[in-house]
Amino acid sequence: MNKKKTSAVTTGKPIREPSKPKSESVELQELRPGQSVELLKELHILTRDGRLNQDSRRKLKQVYHLFNFIEPLLTELSEKGGGPTLADHGAGKSYLGFILYDLYFKALGHGHIYGVETRAELVEKSRALAQRLHFDRMSFLNLSVAESADARELPDQIDVVTALHACDTATDDAIAFGLQKKARAMVLVPCCQAEMAACLRQGKALQLARTPLAELWRHPLHTRELGSQVTNVLRCLYLEASGYQVTVTELVGWEHSMKNELIIARYTGQKKRSAAERLRALLAEFGLEQVMGARFGVDAVTGLESHPASL
C-alpha cells in the first residue's frame, strides 16, 4: 500500500525557509546597514558563503572606523553643493574607496572618488570591478602620489584627501597633493618612515656630543621609532601652519595594527604662526633643516616658511 506524502497543504503547517547558520548570521550583523554583501564578496572580505575570517574582520574594522570619521566631512561638503570629490592615495585594492562609494556616494547621486595606485594590476582590477558594479563615479589612476598632483585626469580641486598606510614619504606627497588641490580635509594613516631614521643616523655622532636628547635615538630600534614619531609631529605642525585644524587619534586598537596613528586635518584658513615656529625649531634641534626643511615648507637658507596660498 502506497503511503501518502504530507505537505503544508495537507497538514496545515507553514513551510519554513532554511535558516542561515548562526555563525553566518552573526557575521552579517557586523556589516553596516545598506552594505552590499556582493561587494564584500568581490573584495574577498566575505567568503562566497558570507563568512568573515580574522584578517578580513580586521580590514573591515579599520575601513569602517575610517568611514566614521570621513562620512561627516563628506556630508558637510555635500550640503554646501557640488562635489564632494575624494582622492584615495596608495589605494591598493581600493577597499576604502569601494566601501565609501557603496555606503555614501551611491545614494548621494553625485560626487566622485579617485583611486591612485602604482601597481597596474590592482588598478585594472579596480576598474573592472567598478564597471561590473556600475559604480560610474569612480576612477582609478596608475600613478604615484607625487605624479598625481599634476595629472590631467584629476580636477584642480579635491575636497577630501585620504592616504591609508601610505609608506615612508608617500604620506608627505599626499599632504603636498592636498595643499596643491586646496583640500578641505585630509585623513591620513602614516606607515613606515625610513627617511627620517636615515637622516638621524647620519648625524648621530655629532648629536650625541651636542645634546643629551640624542640618547633618544642612540639605539637603532629607538632611531626608527623616534624617526616615525618626529615625522608625524612635523606633519601635524606643517598642516597647522598651512591653515588646518589637526586631530590625532588611534585608527583601531593596537592589537590590530602597530601603524595606528590617524591624522585628521580640516581646513579653517587660520594659519598658526606658532606652529610654523615650532616646526622650524624642531628641524633645527634635530639638524634636519637642510635635508628636510623644504618638505615642510621651510627655506633652509632664510628659515622662512613658504606655505601655499589660502584656499
Coordinates of C-alpha atoms in Angstrom, one line a residue:
M1 CA 0.0 0.0 0.0
N2 CA 1.4 3.4 -1.0
K3 CA 1.9 5.9 1.7
K4 CA 0.6 9.4 1.0
K5 CA 3.1 12.3 1.1
T6 CA 2.2 15.0 3.5
S7 CA 2.7 18.7 2.7
A8 CA 1.9 22.1 4.2
V9 CA -1.4 22.0 2.4
T10 CA -2.5 18.7 4.0
T11 CA -1.0 19.2 7.4
G12 CA -1.8 22.9 7.7
K13 CA 1.7 23.6 9.0
P14 CA 3.7 26.5 7.4
I15 CA 6.7 25.8 5.3
R16 CA 9.8 27.1 7.0
E17 CA 12.6 28.6 4.9
P18 CA 16.0 27.0 5.7
S19 CA 17.6 29.2 8.4
K20 CA 21.1 30.6 8.0
P21 CA 23.8 29.1 10.1
K22 CA 24.1 31.0 13.4
S23 CA 27.7 32.0 12.8
E24 CA 26.9 33.4 9.3
S25 CA 24.0 35.5 10.8
V26 CA 26.3 36.9 13.5
E27 CA 28.9 37.8 10.9
L28 CA 26.4 39.6 8.7
Q29 CA 25.2 41.6 11.7
E30 CA 28.7 43.1 11.8
L31 CA 28.1 44.9 8.5
R32 CA 26.9 48.4 8.3
P33 CA 23.2 49.0 7.3
G34 CA 23.0 49.2 3.5
Q35 CA 26.3 47.5 2.9
S36 CA 26.4 45.4 -0.2
V37 CA 27.2 41.8 0.6
E38 CA 28.1 41.1 -3.0
L39 CA 30.7 44.0 -3.0
L40 CA 32.4 42.5 0.1
K41 CA 32.5 39.1 -1.6
E42 CA 34.0 40.7 -4.7
L43 CA 36.7 42.4 -2.5
H44 CA 37.2 39.0 -0.8
I45 CA 36.4 40.5 2.6
L46 CA 33.5 38.0 2.8
T47 CA 33.9 34.4 1.5
R48 CA 31.4 33.1 -1.1
D49 CA 29.3 31.7 1.6
G50 CA 29.2 35.0 3.5
R51 CA 31.8 34.3 6.2
L52 CA 34.5 36.6 7.7
N53 CA 37.9 35.3 8.6
Q54 CA 40.1 37.1 11.2
D55 CA 42.2 39.0 8.7
S56 CA 39.1 40.2 6.8
R57 CA 37.4 41.2 10.0
R58 CA 40.5 43.3 10.9
K59 CA 40.5 45.1 7.5
L60 CA 36.7 45.7 7.7
K61 CA 37.0 47.2 11.2
Q62 CA 39.7 49.6 10.0
V63 CA 37.7 50.7 7.0
Y64 CA 34.5 51.2 9.0
H65 CA 36.4 53.1 11.6
L66 CA 37.8 55.4 8.9
F67 CA 34.3 55.7 7.4
N68 CA 33.0 57.1 10.8
F69 CA 35.5 60.0 10.5
I70 CA 35.1 60.6 6.8
E71 CA 31.3 60.5 6.5
P72 CA 30.7 63.7 8.5
L73 CA 33.2 65.5 6.4
L74 CA 31.5 64.4 3.1
T75 CA 28.1 65.3 4.5
E76 CA 29.3 68.8 5.4
L77 CA 30.8 69.3 1.9
S78 CA 27.8 67.9 0.1
E79 CA 25.4 70.2 1.9
K80 CA 27.4 73.2 0.5
G81 CA 26.6 72.0 -3.0
G82 CA 28.8 70.4 -5.7
G83 CA 31.1 67.5 -5.1
P84 CA 32.2 66.1 -2.9
T85 CA 35.4 64.8 -4.6
L86 CA 37.8 62.4 -2.8
A87 CA 41.2 61.2 -3.8
D88 CA 42.4 58.0 -2.1
H89 CA 46.2 57.7 -2.3
G90 CA 48.0 54.3 -2.2
A91 CA 44.6 52.8 -2.8
G92 CA 45.8 49.2 -3.2
K93 CA 42.7 47.0 -3.8
S94 CA 40.5 50.1 -3.0
Y95 CA 38.7 48.7 0.0
L96 CA 38.2 52.2 1.4
G97 CA 37.1 53.7 -1.9
F98 CA 34.6 51.0 -2.8
I99 CA 33.0 50.9 0.7
L100 CA 32.8 54.7 0.7
Y101 CA 31.1 54.6 -2.6
D102 CA 28.7 51.8 -1.6
L103 CA 27.7 53.4 1.8
Y104 CA 27.7 57.1 0.8
F105 CA 28.3 58.2 -2.8
K106 CA 25.9 55.7 -4.4
A107 CA 22.9 57.0 -2.6
L108 CA 24.1 60.6 -2.8
G109 CA 23.9 60.6 -6.6
H110 CA 26.8 62.9 -7.2
G111 CA 30.4 63.3 -6.3
H112 CA 33.5 61.3 -7.4
I113 CA 36.1 59.1 -6.0
Y114 CA 39.6 58.9 -7.5
G115 CA 41.9 55.9 -6.5
V116 CA 45.6 56.5 -7.0
E117 CA 47.8 53.4 -7.0
T118 CA 51.2 52.5 -8.5
R119 CA 50.5 48.8 -9.1
A120 CA 49.0 48.5 -12.6
E121 CA 47.3 45.1 -12.0
L122 CA 45.4 46.4 -8.9
V123 CA 44.3 49.5 -10.9
E124 CA 42.9 47.3 -13.7
K125 CA 41.1 45.0 -11.3
S126 CA 39.5 48.0 -9.5
R127 CA 38.4 49.5 -12.9
A128 CA 36.8 46.2 -13.9
L129 CA 35.0 45.8 -10.5
A130 CA 33.7 49.4 -10.6
Q131 CA 32.3 48.7 -14.1
R132 CA 30.6 45.4 -13.1
L133 CA 29.0 47.1 -10.1
H134 CA 28.0 50.2 -12.1
F135 CA 30.0 52.5 -9.7
D136 CA 30.2 55.1 -12.5
R137 CA 31.7 57.9 -10.4
M138 CA 34.9 56.1 -9.6
S139 CA 38.2 56.5 -11.5
F140 CA 41.4 54.6 -10.9
L141 CA 44.8 56.1 -11.9
N142 CA 48.1 54.1 -12.3
L143 CA 50.3 56.9 -10.8
S144 CA 52.4 57.6 -7.8
V145 CA 51.1 60.1 -5.3
A146 CA 53.6 62.7 -6.5
E147 CA 52.7 62.2 -10.1
S148 CA 49.0 62.6 -9.5
A149 CA 49.3 66.2 -8.4
D150 CA 49.7 67.3 -12.0
A151 CA 47.7 64.6 -13.7
R152 CA 45.1 65.8 -16.2
E153 CA 42.7 63.1 -15.1
L154 CA 42.2 64.8 -11.7
P155 CA 40.4 68.1 -11.2
D156 CA 42.1 71.3 -10.0
Q157 CA 40.4 71.0 -6.6
I158 CA 39.8 67.8 -4.5
D159 CA 37.7 68.1 -1.4
V160 CA 38.9 65.2 0.7
V161 CA 42.3 63.5 0.5
T162 CA 42.8 60.1 2.1
A163 CA 46.0 58.0 2.5
L164 CA 45.8 54.7 4.4
H165 CA 49.2 53.2 5.2
A166 CA 51.0 55.2 2.6
C167 CA 54.6 54.2 3.2
D168 CA 57.5 56.5 4.0
T169 CA 57.4 59.8 2.1
A170 CA 54.1 58.9 0.3
T171 CA 52.2 60.5 3.2
D172 CA 54.2 63.7 2.7
D173 CA 53.4 63.5 -1.0
A174 CA 49.7 63.1 -0.1
I175 CA 49.9 66.2 2.1
A176 CA 51.6 68.2 -0.7
F177 CA 48.8 67.0 -3.1
G178 CA 46.2 68.1 -0.7
L179 CA 47.7 71.5 -0.3
Q180 CA 48.1 71.9 -4.1
K181 CA 44.5 70.7 -4.6
K182 CA 43.1 73.0 -1.9
A183 CA 41.7 70.1 0.0
R184 CA 39.0 70.9 2.6
A185 CA 40.0 67.9 4.6
M186 CA 42.8 65.2 4.8
V187 CA 42.5 61.9 6.6
L188 CA 45.9 60.2 6.9
V189 CA 47.2 57.0 8.4
P190 CA 51.0 57.1 8.0
C191 CA 53.1 53.9 7.7
C192 CA 56.8 53.3 8.0
Q193 CA 59.1 56.4 7.8
A194 CA 62.6 55.2 6.9
E195 CA 63.8 58.5 5.6
M196 CA 63.8 60.3 8.9
A197 CA 65.6 57.4 10.6
A198 CA 68.3 57.5 8.0
C199 CA 68.7 61.3 8.5
L200 CA 69.0 60.8 12.3
R201 CA 71.6 58.1 11.8
Q202 CA 73.8 60.3 9.6
G203 CA 74.4 62.9 12.3
K204 CA 74.3 60.6 15.3
A205 CA 77.9 61.0 16.5
L206 CA 77.7 64.8 16.3
Q207 CA 74.3 64.9 18.0
L208 CA 75.5 62.7 20.9
A209 CA 78.2 65.1 21.6
R210 CA 76.0 68.2 21.3
T211 CA 72.9 67.3 23.2
P212 CA 71.8 64.6 25.7
L213 CA 68.5 64.3 23.7
A214 CA 70.4 62.3 21.2
E215 CA 70.2 59.4 23.6
L216 CA 66.6 59.1 22.3
W217 CA 68.0 57.6 19.1
R218 CA 71.3 56.1 20.0
H219 CA 70.0 52.5 19.5
P220 CA 68.8 51.5 16.0
L221 CA 65.3 50.5 17.2
H222 CA 64.9 53.8 19.0
T223 CA 66.1 55.6 15.9
R224 CA 63.4 54.0 13.8
E225 CA 60.6 54.6 16.3
L226 CA 61.7 58.2 17.1
G227 CA 62.0 58.9 13.4
S228 CA 58.4 57.9 12.9
Q229 CA 57.2 60.0 15.9
V230 CA 59.1 63.1 14.8
T231 CA 58.0 62.8 11.2
N232 CA 54.3 62.7 12.2
V233 CA 54.8 65.6 14.7
L234 CA 56.3 67.7 11.9
R235 CA 53.5 66.8 9.5
C236 CA 50.9 68.0 12.0
L237 CA 52.8 71.2 12.6
Y238 CA 53.0 71.7 8.8
L239 CA 49.3 71.3 8.4
E240 CA 48.5 73.7 11.3
A241 CA 50.9 76.2 9.8
S242 CA 49.1 75.8 6.5
G243 CA 45.7 76.6 7.9
Y244 CA 44.3 73.3 9.1
Q245 CA 42.9 72.2 12.4
V246 CA 44.5 68.9 13.3
T247 CA 43.3 66.0 15.4
V248 CA 45.5 63.0 16.1
T249 CA 43.9 59.7 17.4
E250 CA 44.0 55.9 17.0
L251 CA 42.8 54.2 13.9
V252 CA 41.9 50.9 15.7
G253 CA 43.2 49.1 18.8
W254 CA 46.9 48.3 18.9
E255 CA 46.1 44.6 18.7
H256 CA 45.1 45.1 15.1
S257 CA 48.0 47.2 13.8
M258 CA 51.1 48.9 15.1
K259 CA 50.8 51.6 12.4
N260 CA 47.9 53.0 14.2
E261 CA 48.1 56.8 14.1
L262 CA 45.2 58.6 12.4
I263 CA 45.7 62.3 11.5
I264 CA 42.6 64.3 10.6
A265 CA 43.0 67.8 9.2
R266 CA 40.2 70.2 8.4
Y267 CA 40.9 73.5 6.6
T268 CA 39.9 76.6 8.6
G269 CA 42.1 79.2 6.9
Q270 CA 43.8 80.1 10.2
K271 CA 47.5 79.6 9.7
K272 CA 49.2 79.2 13.1
R273 CA 52.4 81.2 13.3
S274 CA 53.3 79.3 16.5
A275 CA 53.1 76.0 14.7
A276 CA 55.5 77.3 12.0
E277 CA 57.9 78.5 14.7
R278 CA 57.9 75.2 16.5
L279 CA 58.3 73.3 13.2
R280 CA 61.5 75.3 12.4
A281 CA 62.8 74.8 16.0
L282 CA 62.3 71.1 15.8
L283 CA 64.1 70.8 12.5
A284 CA 67.0 72.8 13.9
E285 CA 67.1 70.7 17.1
F286 CA 67.5 67.5 15.1
G287 CA 69.8 69.1 12.5
L288 CA 67.3 68.5 9.7
E289 CA 66.9 72.0 8.1
Q290 CA 69.0 71.2 5.0
V291 CA 67.7 67.8 4.2
M292 CA 64.0 68.1 5.2
G293 CA 63.1 71.8 5.5
A294 CA 61.7 72.2 2.0
R295 CA 59.3 69.2 2.5
F296 CA 57.7 71.1 5.4
G297 CA 57.6 74.5 3.7
V298 CA 60.7 75.9 5.4
D299 CA 63.5 77.5 3.4
A300 CA 66.8 76.1 4.8
V301 CA 68.7 79.3 4.0
T302 CA 66.3 82.0 5.2
G303 CA 64.4 79.9 7.8
L304 CA 61.2 81.3 6.5
E305 CA 58.1 79.2 5.9
S306 CA 56.6 79.2 2.4
H307 CA 53.1 77.7 2.7
P308 CA 50.6 77.5 -0.1
A309 CA 48.2 80.4 -0.7
S310 CA 44.9 80.5 1.1
L311 CA 42.1 78.3 -0.3

